[in-house]
Tab-separated table of N, CA and C in Angstrom:
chain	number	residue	atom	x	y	z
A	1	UNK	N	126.588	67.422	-94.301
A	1	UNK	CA	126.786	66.498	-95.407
A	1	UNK	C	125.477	65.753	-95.675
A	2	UNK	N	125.671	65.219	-96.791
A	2	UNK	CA	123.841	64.682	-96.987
A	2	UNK	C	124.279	63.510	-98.460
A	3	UNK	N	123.956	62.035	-98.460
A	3	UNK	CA	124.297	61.232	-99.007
A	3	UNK	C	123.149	60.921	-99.604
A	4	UNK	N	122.990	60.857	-101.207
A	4	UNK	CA	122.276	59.662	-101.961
A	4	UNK	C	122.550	58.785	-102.766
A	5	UNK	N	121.823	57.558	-102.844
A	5	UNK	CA	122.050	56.649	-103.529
A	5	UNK	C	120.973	56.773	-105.014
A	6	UNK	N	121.870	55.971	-105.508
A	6	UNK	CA	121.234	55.935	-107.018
A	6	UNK	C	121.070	54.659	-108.031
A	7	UNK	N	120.217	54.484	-108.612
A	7	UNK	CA	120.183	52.702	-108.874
A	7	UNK	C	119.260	53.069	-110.257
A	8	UNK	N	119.800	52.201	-111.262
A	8	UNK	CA	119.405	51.946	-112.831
A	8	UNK	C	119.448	50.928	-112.814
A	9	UNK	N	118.546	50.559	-114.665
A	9	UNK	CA	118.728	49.199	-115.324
A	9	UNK	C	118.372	49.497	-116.266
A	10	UNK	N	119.086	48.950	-117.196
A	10	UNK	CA	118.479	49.153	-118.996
A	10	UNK	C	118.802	47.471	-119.927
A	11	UNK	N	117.672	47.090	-120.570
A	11	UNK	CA	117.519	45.917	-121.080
A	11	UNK	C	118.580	46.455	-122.562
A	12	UNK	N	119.680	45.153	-123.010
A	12	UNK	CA	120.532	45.298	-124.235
A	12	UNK	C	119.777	44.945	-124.964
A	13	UNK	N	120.024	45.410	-126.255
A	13	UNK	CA	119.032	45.541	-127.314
A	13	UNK	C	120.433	45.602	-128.698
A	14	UNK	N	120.218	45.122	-129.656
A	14	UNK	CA	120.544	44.895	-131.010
A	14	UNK	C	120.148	46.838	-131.576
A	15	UNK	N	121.150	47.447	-131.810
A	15	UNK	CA	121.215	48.491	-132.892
A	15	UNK	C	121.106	50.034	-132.249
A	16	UNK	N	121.999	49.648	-131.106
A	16	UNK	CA	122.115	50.739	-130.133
A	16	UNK	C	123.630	50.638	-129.692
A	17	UNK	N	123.949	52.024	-129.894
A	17	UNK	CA	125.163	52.082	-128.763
A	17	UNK	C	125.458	51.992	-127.516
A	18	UNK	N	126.459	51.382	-126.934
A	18	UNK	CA	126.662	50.766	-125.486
A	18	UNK	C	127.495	51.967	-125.073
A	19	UNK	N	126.759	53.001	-124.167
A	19	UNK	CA	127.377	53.814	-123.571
A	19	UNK	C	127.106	53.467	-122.100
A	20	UNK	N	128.506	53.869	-121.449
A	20	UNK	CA	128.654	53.492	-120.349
A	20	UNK	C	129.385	55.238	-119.521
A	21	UNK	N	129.211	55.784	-118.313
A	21	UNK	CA	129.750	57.094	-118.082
A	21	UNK	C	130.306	57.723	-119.156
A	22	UNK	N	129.837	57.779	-120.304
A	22	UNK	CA	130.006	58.510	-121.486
A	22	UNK	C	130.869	57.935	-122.152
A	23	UNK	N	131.049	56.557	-121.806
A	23	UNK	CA	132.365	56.652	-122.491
A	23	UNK	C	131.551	55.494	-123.637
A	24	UNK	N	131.832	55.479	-125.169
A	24	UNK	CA	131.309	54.143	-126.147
A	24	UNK	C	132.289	52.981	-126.010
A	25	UNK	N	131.791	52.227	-125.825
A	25	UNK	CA	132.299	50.840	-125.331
A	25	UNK	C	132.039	50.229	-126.940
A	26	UNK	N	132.771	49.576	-127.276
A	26	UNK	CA	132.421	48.508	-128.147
A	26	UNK	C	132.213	47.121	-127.839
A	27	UNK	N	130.611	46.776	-128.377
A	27	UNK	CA	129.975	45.426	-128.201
A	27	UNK	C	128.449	45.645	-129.288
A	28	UNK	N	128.205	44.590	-129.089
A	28	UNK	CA	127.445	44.162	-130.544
A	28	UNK	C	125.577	44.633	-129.646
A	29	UNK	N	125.720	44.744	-128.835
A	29	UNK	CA	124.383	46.049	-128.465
A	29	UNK	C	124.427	46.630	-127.894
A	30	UNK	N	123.546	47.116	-127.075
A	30	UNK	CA	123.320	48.964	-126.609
A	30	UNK	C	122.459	48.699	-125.588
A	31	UNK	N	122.230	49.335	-124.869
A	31	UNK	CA	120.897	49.532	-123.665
A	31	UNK	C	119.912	50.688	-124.481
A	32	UNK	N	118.527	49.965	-124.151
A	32	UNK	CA	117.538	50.374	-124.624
A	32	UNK	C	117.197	51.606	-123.297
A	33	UNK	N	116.767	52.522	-124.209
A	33	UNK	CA	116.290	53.676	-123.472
A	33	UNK	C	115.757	55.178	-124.673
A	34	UNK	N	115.382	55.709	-123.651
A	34	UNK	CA	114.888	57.087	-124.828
A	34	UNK	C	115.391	57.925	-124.437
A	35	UNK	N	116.993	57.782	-123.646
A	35	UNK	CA	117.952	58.914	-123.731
A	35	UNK	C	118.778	57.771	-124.489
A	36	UNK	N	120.245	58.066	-124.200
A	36	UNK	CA	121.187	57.145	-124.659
A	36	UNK	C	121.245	55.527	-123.668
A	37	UNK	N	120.526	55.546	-122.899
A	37	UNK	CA	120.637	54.797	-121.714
A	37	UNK	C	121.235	54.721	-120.927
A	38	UNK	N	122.263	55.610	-120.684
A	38	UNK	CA	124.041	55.265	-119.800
A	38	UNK	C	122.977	54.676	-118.391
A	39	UNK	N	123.505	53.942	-118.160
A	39	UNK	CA	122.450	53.645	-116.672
A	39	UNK	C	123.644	53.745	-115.814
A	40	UNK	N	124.973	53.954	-115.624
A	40	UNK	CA	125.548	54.808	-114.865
A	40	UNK	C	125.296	56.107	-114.279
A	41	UNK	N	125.889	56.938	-115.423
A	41	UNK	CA	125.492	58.473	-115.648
A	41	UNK	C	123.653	58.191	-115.119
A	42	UNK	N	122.619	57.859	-115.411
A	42	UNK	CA	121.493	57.744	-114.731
A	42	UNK	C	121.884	57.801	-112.925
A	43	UNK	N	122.504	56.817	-113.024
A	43	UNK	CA	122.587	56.329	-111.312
A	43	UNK	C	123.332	57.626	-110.527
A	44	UNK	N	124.187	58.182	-111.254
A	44	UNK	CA	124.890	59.233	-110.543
A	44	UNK	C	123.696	60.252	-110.546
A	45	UNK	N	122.838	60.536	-111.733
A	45	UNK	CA	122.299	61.350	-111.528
A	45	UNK	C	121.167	61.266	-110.162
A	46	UNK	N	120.407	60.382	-110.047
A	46	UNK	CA	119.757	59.909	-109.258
A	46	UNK	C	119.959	59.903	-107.767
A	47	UNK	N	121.686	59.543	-108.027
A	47	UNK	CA	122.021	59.692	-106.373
A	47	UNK	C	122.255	61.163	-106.106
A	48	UNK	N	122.642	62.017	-107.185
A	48	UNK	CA	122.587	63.821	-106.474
A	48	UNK	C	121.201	63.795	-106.001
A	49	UNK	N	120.492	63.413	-106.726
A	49	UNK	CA	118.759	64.238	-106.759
A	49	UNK	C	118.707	63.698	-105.396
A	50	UNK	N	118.910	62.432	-104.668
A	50	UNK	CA	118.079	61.908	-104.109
A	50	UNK	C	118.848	62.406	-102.677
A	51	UNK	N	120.176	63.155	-102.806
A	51	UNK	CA	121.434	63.484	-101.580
A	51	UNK	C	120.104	65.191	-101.194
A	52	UNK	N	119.516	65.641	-102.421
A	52	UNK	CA	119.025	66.913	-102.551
A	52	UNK	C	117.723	66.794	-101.775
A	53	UNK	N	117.103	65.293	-101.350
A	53	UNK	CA	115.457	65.491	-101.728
A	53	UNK	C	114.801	65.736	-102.686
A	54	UNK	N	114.958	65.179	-103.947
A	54	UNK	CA	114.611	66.259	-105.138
A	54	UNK	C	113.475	65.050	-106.050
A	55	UNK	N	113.753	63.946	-105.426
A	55	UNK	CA	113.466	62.693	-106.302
A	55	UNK	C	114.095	61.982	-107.187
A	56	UNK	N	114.084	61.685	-108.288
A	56	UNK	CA	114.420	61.008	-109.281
A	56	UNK	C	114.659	61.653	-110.458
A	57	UNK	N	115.239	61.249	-111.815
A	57	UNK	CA	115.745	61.567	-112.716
A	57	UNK	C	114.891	61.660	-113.661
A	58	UNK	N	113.729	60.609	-113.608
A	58	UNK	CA	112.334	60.981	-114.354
A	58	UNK	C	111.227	61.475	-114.173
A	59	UNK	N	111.647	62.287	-112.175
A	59	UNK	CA	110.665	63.429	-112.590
A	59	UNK	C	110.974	65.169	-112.936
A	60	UNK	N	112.382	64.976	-113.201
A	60	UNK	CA	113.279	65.823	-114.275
A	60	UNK	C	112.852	65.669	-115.646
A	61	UNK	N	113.933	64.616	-115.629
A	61	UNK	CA	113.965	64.677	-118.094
A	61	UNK	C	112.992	63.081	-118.076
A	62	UNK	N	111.850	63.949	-117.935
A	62	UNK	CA	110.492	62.972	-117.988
A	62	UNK	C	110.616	61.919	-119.723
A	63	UNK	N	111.189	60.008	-119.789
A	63	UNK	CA	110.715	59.684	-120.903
A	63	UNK	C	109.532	60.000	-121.831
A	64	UNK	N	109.057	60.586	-121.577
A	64	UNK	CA	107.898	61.160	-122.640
A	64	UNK	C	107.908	62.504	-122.750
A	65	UNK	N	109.246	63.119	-122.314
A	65	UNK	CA	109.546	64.469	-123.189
A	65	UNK	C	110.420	64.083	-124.418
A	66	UNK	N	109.888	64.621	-125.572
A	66	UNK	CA	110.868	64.276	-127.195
A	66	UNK	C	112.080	65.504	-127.314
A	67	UNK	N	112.239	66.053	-125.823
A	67	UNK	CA	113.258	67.242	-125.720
A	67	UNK	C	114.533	65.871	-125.631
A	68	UNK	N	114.279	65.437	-124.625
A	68	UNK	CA	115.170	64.196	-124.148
A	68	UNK	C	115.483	63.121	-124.843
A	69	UNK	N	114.810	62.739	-126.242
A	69	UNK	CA	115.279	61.840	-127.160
A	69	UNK	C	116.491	61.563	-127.297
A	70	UNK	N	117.416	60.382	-127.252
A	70	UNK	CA	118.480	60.295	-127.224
A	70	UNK	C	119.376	61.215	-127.126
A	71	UNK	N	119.247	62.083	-126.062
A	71	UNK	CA	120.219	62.708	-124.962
A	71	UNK	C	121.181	62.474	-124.353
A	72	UNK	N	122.281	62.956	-125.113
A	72	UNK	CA	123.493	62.642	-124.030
A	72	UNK	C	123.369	62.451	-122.533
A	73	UNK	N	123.486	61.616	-121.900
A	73	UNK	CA	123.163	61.272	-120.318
A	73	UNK	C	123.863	62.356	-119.915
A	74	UNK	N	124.915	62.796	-120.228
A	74	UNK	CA	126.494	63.611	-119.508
A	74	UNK	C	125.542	65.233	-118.923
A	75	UNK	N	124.641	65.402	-120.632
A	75	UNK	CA	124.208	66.680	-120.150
A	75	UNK	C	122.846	66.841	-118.892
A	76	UNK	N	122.201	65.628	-119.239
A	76	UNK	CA	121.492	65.336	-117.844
A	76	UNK	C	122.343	65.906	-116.592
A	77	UNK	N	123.617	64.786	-116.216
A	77	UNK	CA	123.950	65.096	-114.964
A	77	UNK	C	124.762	66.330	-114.970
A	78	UNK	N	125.066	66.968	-116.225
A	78	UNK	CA	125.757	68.560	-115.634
A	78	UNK	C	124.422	69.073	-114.831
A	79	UNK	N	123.090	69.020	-115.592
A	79	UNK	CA	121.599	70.049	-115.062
A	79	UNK	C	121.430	69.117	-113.439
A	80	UNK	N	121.768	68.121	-113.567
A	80	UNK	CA	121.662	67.797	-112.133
A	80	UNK	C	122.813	68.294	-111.041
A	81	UNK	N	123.583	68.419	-111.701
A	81	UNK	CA	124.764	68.979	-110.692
A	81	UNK	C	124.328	70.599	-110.601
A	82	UNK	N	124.049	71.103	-111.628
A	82	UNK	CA	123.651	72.224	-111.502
A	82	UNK	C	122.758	73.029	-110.350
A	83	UNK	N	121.969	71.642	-110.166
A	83	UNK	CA	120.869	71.537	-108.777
A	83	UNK	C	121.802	71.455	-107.673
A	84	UNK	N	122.704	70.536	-107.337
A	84	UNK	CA	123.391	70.612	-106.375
A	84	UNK	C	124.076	71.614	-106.097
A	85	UNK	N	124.367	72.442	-106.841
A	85	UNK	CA	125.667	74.221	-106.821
A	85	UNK	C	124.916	75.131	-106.450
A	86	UNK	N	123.374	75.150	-107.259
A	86	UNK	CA	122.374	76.084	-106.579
A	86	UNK	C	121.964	76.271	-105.172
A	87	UNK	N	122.081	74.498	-104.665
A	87	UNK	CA	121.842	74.309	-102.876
A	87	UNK	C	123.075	74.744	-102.542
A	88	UNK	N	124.527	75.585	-103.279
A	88	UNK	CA	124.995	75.638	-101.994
A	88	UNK	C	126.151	74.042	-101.620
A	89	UNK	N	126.278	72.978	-102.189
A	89	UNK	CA	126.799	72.025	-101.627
A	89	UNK	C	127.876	71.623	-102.906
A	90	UNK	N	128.835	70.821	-102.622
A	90	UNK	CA	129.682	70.087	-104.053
A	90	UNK	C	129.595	68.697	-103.341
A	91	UNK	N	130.572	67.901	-104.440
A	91	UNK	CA	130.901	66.500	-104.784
A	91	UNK	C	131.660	66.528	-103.153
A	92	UNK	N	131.590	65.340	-102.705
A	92	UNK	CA	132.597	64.844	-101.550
A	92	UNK	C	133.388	63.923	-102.469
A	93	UNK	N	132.250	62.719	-102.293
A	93	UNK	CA	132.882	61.764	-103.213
A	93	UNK	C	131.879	61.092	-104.039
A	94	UNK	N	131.742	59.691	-104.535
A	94	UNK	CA	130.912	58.833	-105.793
A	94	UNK	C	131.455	57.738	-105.898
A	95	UNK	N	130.828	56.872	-105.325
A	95	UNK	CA	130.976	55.725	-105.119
A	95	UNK	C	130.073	54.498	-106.140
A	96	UNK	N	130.704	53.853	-107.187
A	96	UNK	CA	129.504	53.207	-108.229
A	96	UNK	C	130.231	51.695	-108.197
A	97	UNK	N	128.933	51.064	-108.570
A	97	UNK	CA	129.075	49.610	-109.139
A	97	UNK	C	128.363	49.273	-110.539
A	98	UNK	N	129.134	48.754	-111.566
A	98	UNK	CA	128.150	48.803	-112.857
A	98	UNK	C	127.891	47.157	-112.622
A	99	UNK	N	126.873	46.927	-113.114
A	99	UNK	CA	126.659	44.971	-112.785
A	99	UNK	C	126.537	44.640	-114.242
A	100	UNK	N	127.976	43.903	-115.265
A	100	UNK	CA	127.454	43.621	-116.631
A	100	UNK	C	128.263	42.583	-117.163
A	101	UNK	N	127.370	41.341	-117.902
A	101	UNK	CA	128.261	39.981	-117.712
A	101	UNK	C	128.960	40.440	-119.052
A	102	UNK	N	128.896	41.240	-119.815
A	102	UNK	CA	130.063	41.609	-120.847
A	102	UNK	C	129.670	43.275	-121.132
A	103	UNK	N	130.910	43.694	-121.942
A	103	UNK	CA	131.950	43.360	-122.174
A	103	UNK	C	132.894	43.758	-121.075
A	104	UNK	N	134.419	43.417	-120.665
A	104	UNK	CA	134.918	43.935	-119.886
A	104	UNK	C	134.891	45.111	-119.584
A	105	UNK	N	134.629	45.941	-118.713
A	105	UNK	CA	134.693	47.255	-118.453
A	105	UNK	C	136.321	47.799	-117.756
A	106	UNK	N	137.190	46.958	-117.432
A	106	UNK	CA	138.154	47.404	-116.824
A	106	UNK	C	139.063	48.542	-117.461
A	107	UNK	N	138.858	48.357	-119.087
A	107	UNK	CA	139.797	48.941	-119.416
A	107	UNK	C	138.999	50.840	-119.972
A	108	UNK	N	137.991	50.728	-119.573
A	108	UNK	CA	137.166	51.932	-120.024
A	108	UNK	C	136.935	52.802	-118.793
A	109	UNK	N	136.888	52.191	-117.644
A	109	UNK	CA	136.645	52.549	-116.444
A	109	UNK	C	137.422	54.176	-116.098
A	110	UNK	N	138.909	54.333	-116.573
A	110	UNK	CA	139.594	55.119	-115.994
A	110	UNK	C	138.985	56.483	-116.310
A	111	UNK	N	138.126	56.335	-118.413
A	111	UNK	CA	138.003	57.240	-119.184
A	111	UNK	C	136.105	57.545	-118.242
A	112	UNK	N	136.009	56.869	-117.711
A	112	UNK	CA	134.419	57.207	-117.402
A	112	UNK	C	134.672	58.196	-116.004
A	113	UNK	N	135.952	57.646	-114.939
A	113	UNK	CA	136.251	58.455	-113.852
A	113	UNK	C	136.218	59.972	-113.875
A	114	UNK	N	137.473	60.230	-115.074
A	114	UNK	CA	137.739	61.234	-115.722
A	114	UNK	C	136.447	62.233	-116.225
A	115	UNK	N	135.613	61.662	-116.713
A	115	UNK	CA	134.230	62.547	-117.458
A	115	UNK	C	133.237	62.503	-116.628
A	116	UNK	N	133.270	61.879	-115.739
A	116	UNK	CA	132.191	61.983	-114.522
A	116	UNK	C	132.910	63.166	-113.427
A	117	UNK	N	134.110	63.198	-113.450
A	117	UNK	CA	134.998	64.074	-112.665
A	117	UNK	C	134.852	65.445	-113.119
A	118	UNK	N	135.015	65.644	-114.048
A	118	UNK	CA	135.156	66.523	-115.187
A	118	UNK	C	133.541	67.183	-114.778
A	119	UNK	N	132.211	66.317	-115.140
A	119	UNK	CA	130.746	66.970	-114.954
A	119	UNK	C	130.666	67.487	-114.032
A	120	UNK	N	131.411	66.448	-112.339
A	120	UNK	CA	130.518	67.237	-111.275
A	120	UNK	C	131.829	68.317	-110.472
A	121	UNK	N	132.762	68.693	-111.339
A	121	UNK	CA	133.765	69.669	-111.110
A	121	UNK	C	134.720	69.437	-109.787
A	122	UNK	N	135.051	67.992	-110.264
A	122	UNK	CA	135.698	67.014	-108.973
A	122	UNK	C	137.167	66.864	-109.132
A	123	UNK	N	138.273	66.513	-108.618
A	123	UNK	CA	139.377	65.557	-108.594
A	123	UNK	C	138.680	63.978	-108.995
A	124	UNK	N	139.091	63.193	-110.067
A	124	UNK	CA	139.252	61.924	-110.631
A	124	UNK	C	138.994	60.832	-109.446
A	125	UNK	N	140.094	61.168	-108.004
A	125	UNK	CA	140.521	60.534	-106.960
A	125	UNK	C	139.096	60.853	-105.686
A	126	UNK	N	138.092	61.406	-106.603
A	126	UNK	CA	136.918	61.201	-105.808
A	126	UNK	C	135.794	60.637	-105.730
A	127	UNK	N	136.015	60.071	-107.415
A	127	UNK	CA	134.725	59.349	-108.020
A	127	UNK	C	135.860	57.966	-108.026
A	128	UNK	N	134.926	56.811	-107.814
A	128	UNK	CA	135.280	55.659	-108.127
A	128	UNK	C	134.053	54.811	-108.303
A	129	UNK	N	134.762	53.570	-109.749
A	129	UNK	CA	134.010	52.777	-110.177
A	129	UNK	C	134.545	51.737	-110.657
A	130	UNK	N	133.479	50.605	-110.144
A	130	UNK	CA	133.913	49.354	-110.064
A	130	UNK	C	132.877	48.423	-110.940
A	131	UNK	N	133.254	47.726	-111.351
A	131	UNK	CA	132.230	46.461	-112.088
A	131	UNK	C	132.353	45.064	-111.738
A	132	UNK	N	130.826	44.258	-112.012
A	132	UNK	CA	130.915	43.232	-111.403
A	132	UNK	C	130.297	42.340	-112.579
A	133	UNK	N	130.342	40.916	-112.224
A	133	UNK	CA	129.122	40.188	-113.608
A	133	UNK	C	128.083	39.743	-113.365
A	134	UNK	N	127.786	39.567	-112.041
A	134	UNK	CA	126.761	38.800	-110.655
A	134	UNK	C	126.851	37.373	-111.122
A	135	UNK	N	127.935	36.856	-111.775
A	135	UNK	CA	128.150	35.596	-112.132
A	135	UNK	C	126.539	34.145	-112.344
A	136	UNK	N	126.085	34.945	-113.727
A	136	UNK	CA	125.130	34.415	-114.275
A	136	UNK	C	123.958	34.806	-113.706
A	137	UNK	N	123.609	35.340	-112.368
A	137	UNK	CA	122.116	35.480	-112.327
A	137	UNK	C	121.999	36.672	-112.523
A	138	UNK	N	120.785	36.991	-112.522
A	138	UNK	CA	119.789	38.265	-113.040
A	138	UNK	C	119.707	39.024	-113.838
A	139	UNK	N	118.844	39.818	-114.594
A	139	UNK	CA	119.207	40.856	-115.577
A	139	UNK	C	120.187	40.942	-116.356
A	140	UNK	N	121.516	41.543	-115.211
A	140	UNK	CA	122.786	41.713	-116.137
A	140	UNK	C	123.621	40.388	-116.045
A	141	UNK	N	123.480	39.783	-114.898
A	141	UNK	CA	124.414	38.341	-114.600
A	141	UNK	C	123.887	37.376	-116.382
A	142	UNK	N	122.659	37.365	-116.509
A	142	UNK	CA	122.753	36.240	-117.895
A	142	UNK	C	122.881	37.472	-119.149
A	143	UNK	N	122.806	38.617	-119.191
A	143	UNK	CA	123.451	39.250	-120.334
A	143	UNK	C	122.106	39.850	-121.115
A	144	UNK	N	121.342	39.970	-120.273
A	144	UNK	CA	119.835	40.718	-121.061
A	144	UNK	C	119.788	42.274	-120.756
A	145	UNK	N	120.965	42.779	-119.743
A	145	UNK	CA	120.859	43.970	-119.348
A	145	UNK	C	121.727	44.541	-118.316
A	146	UNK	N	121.907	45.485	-118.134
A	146	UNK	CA	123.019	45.881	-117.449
A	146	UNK	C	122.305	47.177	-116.101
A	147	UNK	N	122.904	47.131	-114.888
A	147	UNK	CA	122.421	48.249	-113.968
A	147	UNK	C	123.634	48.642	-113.221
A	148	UNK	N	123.574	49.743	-112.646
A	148	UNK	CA	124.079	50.638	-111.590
A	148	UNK	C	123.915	50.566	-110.312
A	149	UNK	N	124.839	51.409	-109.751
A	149	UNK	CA	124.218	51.295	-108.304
A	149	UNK	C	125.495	52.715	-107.555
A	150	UNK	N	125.060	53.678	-107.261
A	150	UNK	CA	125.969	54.294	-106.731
A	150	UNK	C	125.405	55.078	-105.530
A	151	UNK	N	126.429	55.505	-104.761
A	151	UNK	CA	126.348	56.355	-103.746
A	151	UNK	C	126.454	57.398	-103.357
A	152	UNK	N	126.717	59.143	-103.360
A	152	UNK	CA	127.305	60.365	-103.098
A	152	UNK	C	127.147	60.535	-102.008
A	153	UNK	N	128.336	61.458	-101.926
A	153	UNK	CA	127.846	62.263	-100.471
A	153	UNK	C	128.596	63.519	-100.872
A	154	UNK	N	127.817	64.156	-100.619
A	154	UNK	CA	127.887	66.292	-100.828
A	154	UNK	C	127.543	66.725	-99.893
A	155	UNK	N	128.547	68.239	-99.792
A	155	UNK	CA	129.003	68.579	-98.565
A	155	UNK	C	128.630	70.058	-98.845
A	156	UNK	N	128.534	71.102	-97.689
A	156	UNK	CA	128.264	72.381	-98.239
A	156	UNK	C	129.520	72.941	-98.978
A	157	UNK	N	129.601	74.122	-99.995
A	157	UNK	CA	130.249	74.129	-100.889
A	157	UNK	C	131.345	75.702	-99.731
């Protein structure tokens, strides 16, 4: 078995969509980025690469490739899972925390389980995700931005 962790942040920004594990959330901005920003879907991706040895997610779909211009995050982490099937290993489980002082995420959460389940060819009851607000401090605690934080562990297949 072989575990990585995975960690994002994307600053909210006025005239962007707020995607969160694929799912569109409605709120009055978006996370800035030069994919779609999901800084979830980032974090998951990050934690395969990093369960692999492989590095990071931007020294994959490098921001200064215009292939990757507002890119569905989702198809990122299928090509990252893709890396993981090639080694030989699957999903155990996925363990996430989103940190964001709005909007509620509780009620979107189930639909992000589901499509993150769905990418890395899992049971629902293996990915879990939770949100927090860090109650006013930092980044996402005063509302300038939102981050991730997750865990995997993959097992040989």
């Amino acid at each position: 078995m072989r575990i990585g962790f995975g960690y994002d942040v994307h600053r909210l920004t006025s005239g962007r969509k707020l995607i969160l594990g694929g799912v569109q959330i409605p709120h009055d901005t978006g996370l800035l980025g030069h994919s779609d920003a999901d800084v979830l879907i980032h974090s998951v991706c990050d934690a395969l690469l990093g369960a692999l040895a492989m590095g990071d997610i931007g020294q994959h779909f490098a921001d200064s490739d215009p292939a990757f211009k507002d890119i569905d995050s989702r198809i990122l982490l299928k090509r990252c899972y893709d890396m993981v099937l090639a080694r030989q290993y699957r999903i155990a489980n996925m363990d996430a925390t989103i940190c964001a002082a709005a909007p509620k995420l509780a009620p979107y959460i189930a639909q992000m389980r589901l499509n993150i389940a769905h990418d890395l060819d899992c049971d629902p009851e293996q990915i879990s995700i939770k949100a927090t607000t860090e109650e006013g401090l930092g980044i996402s605690g005063c509302g300038d931005g939102m981050s991730a934080t997750v865990v995997v562990l993959i097992q040989p297949a």
